[in-house]
Amino acid sequence: MSTAVRRTALTTAEVYALPAMPTLVPEAAAAVGVSRDTAYELASRDDFVVPVVRIGRSLKVRRSDLLAFLGLPQEGEAENS
């Protein structure tokens, strides 16, 4: 029987591969290493680590905000430095 290992946070490459507006859960929550419940709770109190945008019934964040929070350069920024 194989035991799957649950990874909490996304790798840097996985964060860069996110769409421009990833969903709060599971994408943004995984990027910052919090559970779905914690992400929803923080978003409901306007305390998630980056601004949350409601689009219809969907909660999304900006990938650029996630990159800034994680201290990662925006794509193209590293080559220009």
PDB file of N, CA and C in Angstrom, residues 8-58:
ATOM      1  N   THR A   8       2.362  20.787   1.810  1.00  0.00           N
ATOM      2  CA  THR A   8       1.595  21.946   2.257  1.00  0.00           C
ATOM      3  C   THR A   8       1.686  23.107   1.281  1.00  0.00           C
ATOM      4  N   ALA A   9       2.884  23.462   0.866  1.00  0.00           N
ATOM      5  CA  ALA A   9       3.063  24.658   0.029  1.00  0.00           C
ATOM      6  C   ALA A   9       3.517  24.276  -1.378  1.00  0.00           C
ATOM      7  N   LEU A  10       3.224  25.158  -2.316  1.00  0.00           N
ATOM      8  CA  LEU A  10       3.669  24.954  -3.693  1.00  0.00           C
ATOM      9  C   LEU A  10       5.155  25.283  -3.811  1.00  0.00           C
ATOM     10  N   THR A  11       5.792  24.692  -4.803  1.00  0.00           N
ATOM     11  CA  THR A  11       7.177  25.047  -5.099  1.00  0.00           C
ATOM     12  C   THR A  11       7.188  26.384  -5.838  1.00  0.00           C
ATOM     13  N   THR A  12       8.358  26.979  -5.943  1.00  0.00           N
ATOM     14  CA  THR A  12       8.489  28.247  -6.675  1.00  0.00           C
ATOM     15  C   THR A  12       8.018  28.083  -8.117  1.00  0.00           C
ATOM     16  N   ALA A  13       8.408  26.987  -8.755  1.00  0.00           N
ATOM     17  CA  ALA A  13       7.993  26.745 -10.146  1.00  0.00           C
ATOM     18  C   ALA A  13       6.478  26.624 -10.255  1.00  0.00           C
ATOM     19  N   GLU A  14       5.846  25.978  -9.277  1.00  0.00           N
ATOM     20  CA  GLU A  14       4.390  25.841  -9.295  1.00  0.00           C
ATOM     21  C   GLU A  14       3.700  27.193  -9.091  1.00  0.00           C
ATOM     22  N   VAL A  15       4.280  28.056  -8.275  1.00  0.00           N
ATOM     23  CA  VAL A  15       3.706  29.390  -8.078  1.00  0.00           C
ATOM     24  C   VAL A  15       3.782  30.175  -9.381  1.00  0.00           C
ATOM     25  N   TYR A  16       4.925  30.127 -10.053  1.00  0.00           N
ATOM     26  CA  TYR A  16       5.056  30.842 -11.334  1.00  0.00           C
ATOM     27  C   TYR A  16       4.114  30.281 -12.400  1.00  0.00           C
ATOM     28  N   ALA A  17       3.739  28.996 -12.278  1.00  0.00           N
ATOM     29  CA  ALA A  17       2.859  28.371 -13.264  1.00  0.00           C
ATOM     30  C   ALA A  17       1.376  28.670 -13.014  1.00  0.00           C
ATOM     31  N   LEU A  18       1.067  29.313 -11.895  1.00  0.00           N
ATOM     32  CA  LEU A  18      -0.333  29.652 -11.610  1.00  0.00           C
ATOM     33  C   LEU A  18      -0.858  30.637 -12.644  1.00  0.00           C
ATOM     34  N   PRO A  19      -2.178  30.618 -12.871  1.00  0.00           N
ATOM     35  CA  PRO A  19      -2.748  31.616 -13.782  1.00  0.00           C
ATOM     36  C   PRO A  19      -2.648  33.018 -13.172  1.00  0.00           C
ATOM     37  N   ALA A  20      -2.906  34.034 -13.951  1.00  0.00           N
ATOM     38  CA  ALA A  20      -2.817  35.418 -13.481  1.00  0.00           C
ATOM     39  C   ALA A  20      -3.740  35.685 -12.303  1.00  0.00           C
ATOM     40  N   MET A  21      -4.882  35.010 -12.254  1.00  0.00           N
ATOM     41  CA  MET A  21      -5.843  35.156 -11.151  1.00  0.00           C
ATOM     42  C   MET A  21      -6.181  33.767 -10.600  1.00  0.00           C
ATOM     43  N   PRO A  22      -5.279  33.196  -9.783  1.00  0.00           N
ATOM     44  CA  PRO A  22      -5.580  31.874  -9.223  1.00  0.00           C
ATOM     45  C   PRO A  22      -6.719  31.941  -8.208  1.00  0.00           C
ATOM     46  N   THR A  23      -7.377  30.810  -8.009  1.00  0.00           N
ATOM     47  CA  THR A  23      -8.441  30.742  -7.018  1.00  0.00           C
ATOM     48  C   THR A  23      -7.842  30.765  -5.618  1.00  0.00           C
ATOM     49  N   LEU A  24      -8.644  31.245  -4.674  1.00  0.00           N
ATOM     50  CA  LEU A  24      -8.195  31.273  -3.278  1.00  0.00           C
ATOM     51  C   LEU A  24      -7.893  29.852  -2.818  1.00  0.00           C
ATOM     52  N   VAL A  25      -8.833  28.945  -3.085  1.00  0.00           N
ATOM     53  CA  VAL A  25      -8.664  27.538  -2.722  1.00  0.00           C
ATOM     54  C   VAL A  25      -8.864  26.726  -3.978  1.00  0.00           C
ATOM     55  N   PRO A  26      -7.952  25.845  -4.315  1.00  0.00           N
ATOM     56  CA  PRO A  26      -6.794  25.439  -3.537  1.00  0.00           C
ATOM     57  C   PRO A  26      -5.506  26.180  -3.862  1.00  0.00           C
ATOM     58  N   GLU A  27      -5.471  26.930  -4.956  1.00  0.00           N
ATOM     59  CA  GLU A  27      -4.205  27.445  -5.472  1.00  0.00           C
ATOM     60  C   GLU A  27      -3.500  28.434  -4.547  1.00  0.00           C
ATOM     61  N   ALA A  28      -4.142  29.541  -4.193  1.00  0.00           N
ATOM     62  CA  ALA A  28      -3.483  30.553  -3.361  1.00  0.00           C
ATOM     63  C   ALA A  28      -3.194  30.016  -1.964  1.00  0.00           C
ATOM     64  N   ALA A  29      -4.113  29.232  -1.427  1.00  0.00           N
ATOM     65  CA  ALA A  29      -3.892  28.635  -0.102  1.00  0.00           C
ATOM     66  C   ALA A  29      -2.645  27.758  -0.124  1.00  0.00           C
ATOM     67  N   ALA A  30      -2.501  26.942  -1.163  1.00  0.00           N
ATOM     68  CA  ALA A  30      -1.330  26.068  -1.269  1.00  0.00           C
ATOM     69  C   ALA A  30      -0.053  26.879  -1.476  1.00  0.00           C
ATOM     70  N   ALA A  31      -0.139  27.980  -2.203  1.00  0.00           N
ATOM     71  CA  ALA A  31       1.047  28.804  -2.454  1.00  0.00           C
ATOM     72  C   ALA A  31       1.633  29.350  -1.158  1.00  0.00           C
ATOM     73  N   VAL A  32       0.757  29.706  -0.212  1.00  0.00           N
ATOM     74  CA  VAL A  32       1.247  30.272   1.051  1.00  0.00           C
ATOM     75  C   VAL A  32       1.288  29.244   2.172  1.00  0.00           C
ATOM     76  N   GLY A  33       0.860  28.011   1.891  1.00  0.00           N
ATOM     77  CA  GLY A  33       0.986  26.928   2.857  1.00  0.00           C
ATOM     78  C   GLY A  33      -0.046  26.914   3.965  1.00  0.00           C
ATOM     79  N   VAL A  34      -1.291  27.320   3.638  1.00  0.00           N
ATOM     80  CA  VAL A  34      -2.359  27.234   4.633  1.00  0.00           C
ATOM     81  C   VAL A  34      -3.463  26.310   4.118  1.00  0.00           C
ATOM     82  N   SER A  35      -4.265  25.806   5.041  1.00  0.00           N
ATOM     83  CA  SER A  35      -5.360  24.910   4.668  1.00  0.00           C
ATOM     84  C   SER A  35      -6.494  25.695   4.017  1.00  0.00           C
ATOM     85  N   ARG A  36      -7.372  24.973   3.352  1.00  0.00           N
ATOM     86  CA  ARG A  36      -8.532  25.621   2.721  1.00  0.00           C
ATOM     87  C   ARG A  36      -9.386  26.324   3.762  1.00  0.00           C
ATOM     88  N   ASP A  37      -9.597  25.679   4.921  1.00  0.00           N
ATOM     89  CA  ASP A  37     -10.418  26.288   5.968  1.00  0.00           C
ATOM     90  C   ASP A  37      -9.799  27.589   6.467  1.00  0.00           C
ATOM     91  N   THR A  38      -8.490  27.571   6.676  1.00  0.00           N
ATOM     92  CA  THR A  38      -7.794  28.779   7.132  1.00  0.00           C
ATOM     93  C   THR A  38      -7.885  29.871   6.077  1.00  0.00           C
ATOM     94  N   ALA A  39      -7.701  29.511   4.810  1.00  0.00           N
ATOM     95  CA  ALA A  39      -7.783  30.498   3.730  1.00  0.00           C
ATOM     96  C   ALA A  39      -9.156  31.154   3.697  1.00  0.00           C
ATOM     97  N   TYR A  40     -10.228  30.342   3.773  1.00  0.00           N
ATOM     98  CA  TYR A  40     -11.582  30.898   3.761  1.00  0.00           C
ATOM     99  C   TYR A  40     -11.836  31.764   4.993  1.00  0.00           C
ATOM    100  N   GLU A  41     -11.365  31.315   6.143  1.00  0.00           N
ATOM    101  CA  GLU A  41     -11.567  32.095   7.374  1.00  0.00           C
ATOM    102  C   GLU A  41     -10.870  33.448   7.285  1.00  0.00           C
ATOM    103  N   LEU A  42      -9.607  33.439   6.842  1.00  0.00           N
ATOM    104  CA  LEU A  42      -8.863  34.690   6.703  1.00  0.00           C
ATOM    105  C   LEU A  42      -9.521  35.613   5.677  1.00  0.00           C
ATOM    106  N   ALA A  43      -9.952  35.044   4.554  1.00  0.00           N
ATOM    107  CA  ALA A  43     -10.602  35.856   3.513  1.00  0.00           C
ATOM    108  C   ALA A  43     -11.896  36.468   4.028  1.00  0.00           C
ATOM    109  N   SER A  44     -12.648  35.725   4.832  1.00  0.00           N
ATOM    110  CA  SER A  44     -13.918  36.251   5.346  1.00  0.00           C
ATOM    111  C   SER A  44     -13.697  37.427   6.295  1.00  0.00           C
ATOM    112  N   ARG A  45     -12.516  37.483   6.928  1.00  0.00           N
ATOM    113  CA  ARG A  45     -12.182  38.590   7.830  1.00  0.00           C
ATOM    114  C   ARG A  45     -11.323  39.654   7.135  1.00  0.00           C
ATOM    115  N   ASP A  46     -11.125  39.519   5.819  1.00  0.00           N
ATOM    116  CA  ASP A  46     -10.242  40.415   5.059  1.00  0.00           C
ATOM    117  C   ASP A  46      -8.827  40.397   5.617  1.00  0.00           C
ATOM    118  N   ASP A  47      -8.377  39.221   6.075  1.00  0.00           N
ATOM    119  CA  ASP A  47      -7.042  39.074   6.650  1.00  0.00           C
ATOM    120  C   ASP A  47      -6.146  38.121   5.871  1.00  0.00           C
ATOM    121  N   PHE A  48      -6.552  37.689   4.659  1.00  0.00           N
ATOM    122  CA  PHE A  48      -5.672  36.819   3.883  1.00  0.00           C
ATOM    123  C   PHE A  48      -4.433  37.627   3.532  1.00  0.00           C
ATOM    124  N   VAL A  49      -3.330  36.955   3.283  1.00  0.00           N
ATOM    125  CA  VAL A  49      -2.030  37.617   3.116  1.00  0.00           C
ATOM    126  C   VAL A  49      -1.964  38.550   1.910  1.00  0.00           C
ATOM    127  N   VAL A  50      -2.857  38.373   0.953  1.00  0.00           N
ATOM    128  CA  VAL A  50      -2.959  39.263  -0.213  1.00  0.00           C
ATOM    129  C   VAL A  50      -4.430  39.594  -0.414  1.00  0.00           C
ATOM    130  N   PRO A  51      -4.742  40.679  -1.124  1.00  0.00           N
ATOM    131  CA  PRO A  51      -6.148  41.018  -1.364  1.00  0.00           C
ATOM    132  C   PRO A  51      -6.883  39.909  -2.121  1.00  0.00           C
ATOM    133  N   VAL A  52      -8.110  39.647  -1.697  1.00  0.00           N
ATOM    134  CA  VAL A  52      -8.959  38.629  -2.332  1.00  0.00           C
ATOM    135  C   VAL A  52     -10.012  39.355  -3.165  1.00  0.00           C
ATOM    136  N   VAL A  53     -10.200  38.887  -4.397  1.00  0.00           N
ATOM    137  CA  VAL A  53     -11.153  39.488  -5.328  1.00  0.00           C
ATOM    138  C   VAL A  53     -12.305  38.514  -5.531  1.00  0.00           C
ATOM    139  N   ARG A  54     -13.518  38.980  -5.318  1.00  0.00           N
ATOM    140  CA  ARG A  54     -14.690  38.137  -5.557  1.00  0.00           C
ATOM    141  C   ARG A  54     -15.142  38.366  -6.996  1.00  0.00           C
ATOM    142  N   ILE A  55     -15.233  37.275  -7.746  1.00  0.00           N
ATOM    143  CA  ILE A  55     -15.745  37.314  -9.118  1.00  0.00           C
ATOM    144  C   ILE A  55     -16.904  36.336  -9.159  1.00  0.00           C
ATOM    145  N   GLY A  56     -18.118  36.864  -9.114  1.00  0.00           N
ATOM    146  CA  GLY A  56     -19.290  36.002  -8.982  1.00  0.00           C
ATOM    147  C   GLY A  56     -19.224  35.280  -7.647  1.00  0.00           C
ATOM    148  N   ARG A  57     -19.262  33.960  -7.676  1.00  0.00           N
ATOM    149  CA  ARG A  57     -19.156  33.163  -6.455  1.00  0.00           C
ATOM    150  C   ARG A  57     -17.731  32.715  -6.190  1.00  0.00           C
ATOM    151  N   SER A  58     -16.829  33.089  -7.066  1.00  0.00           N
ATOM    152  CA  SER A  58     -15.441  32.642  -6.979  1.00  0.00           C
ATOM    153  C   SER A  58     -14.579  33.659  -6.238  1.00  0.00           C
TER     154      SER A  58
END
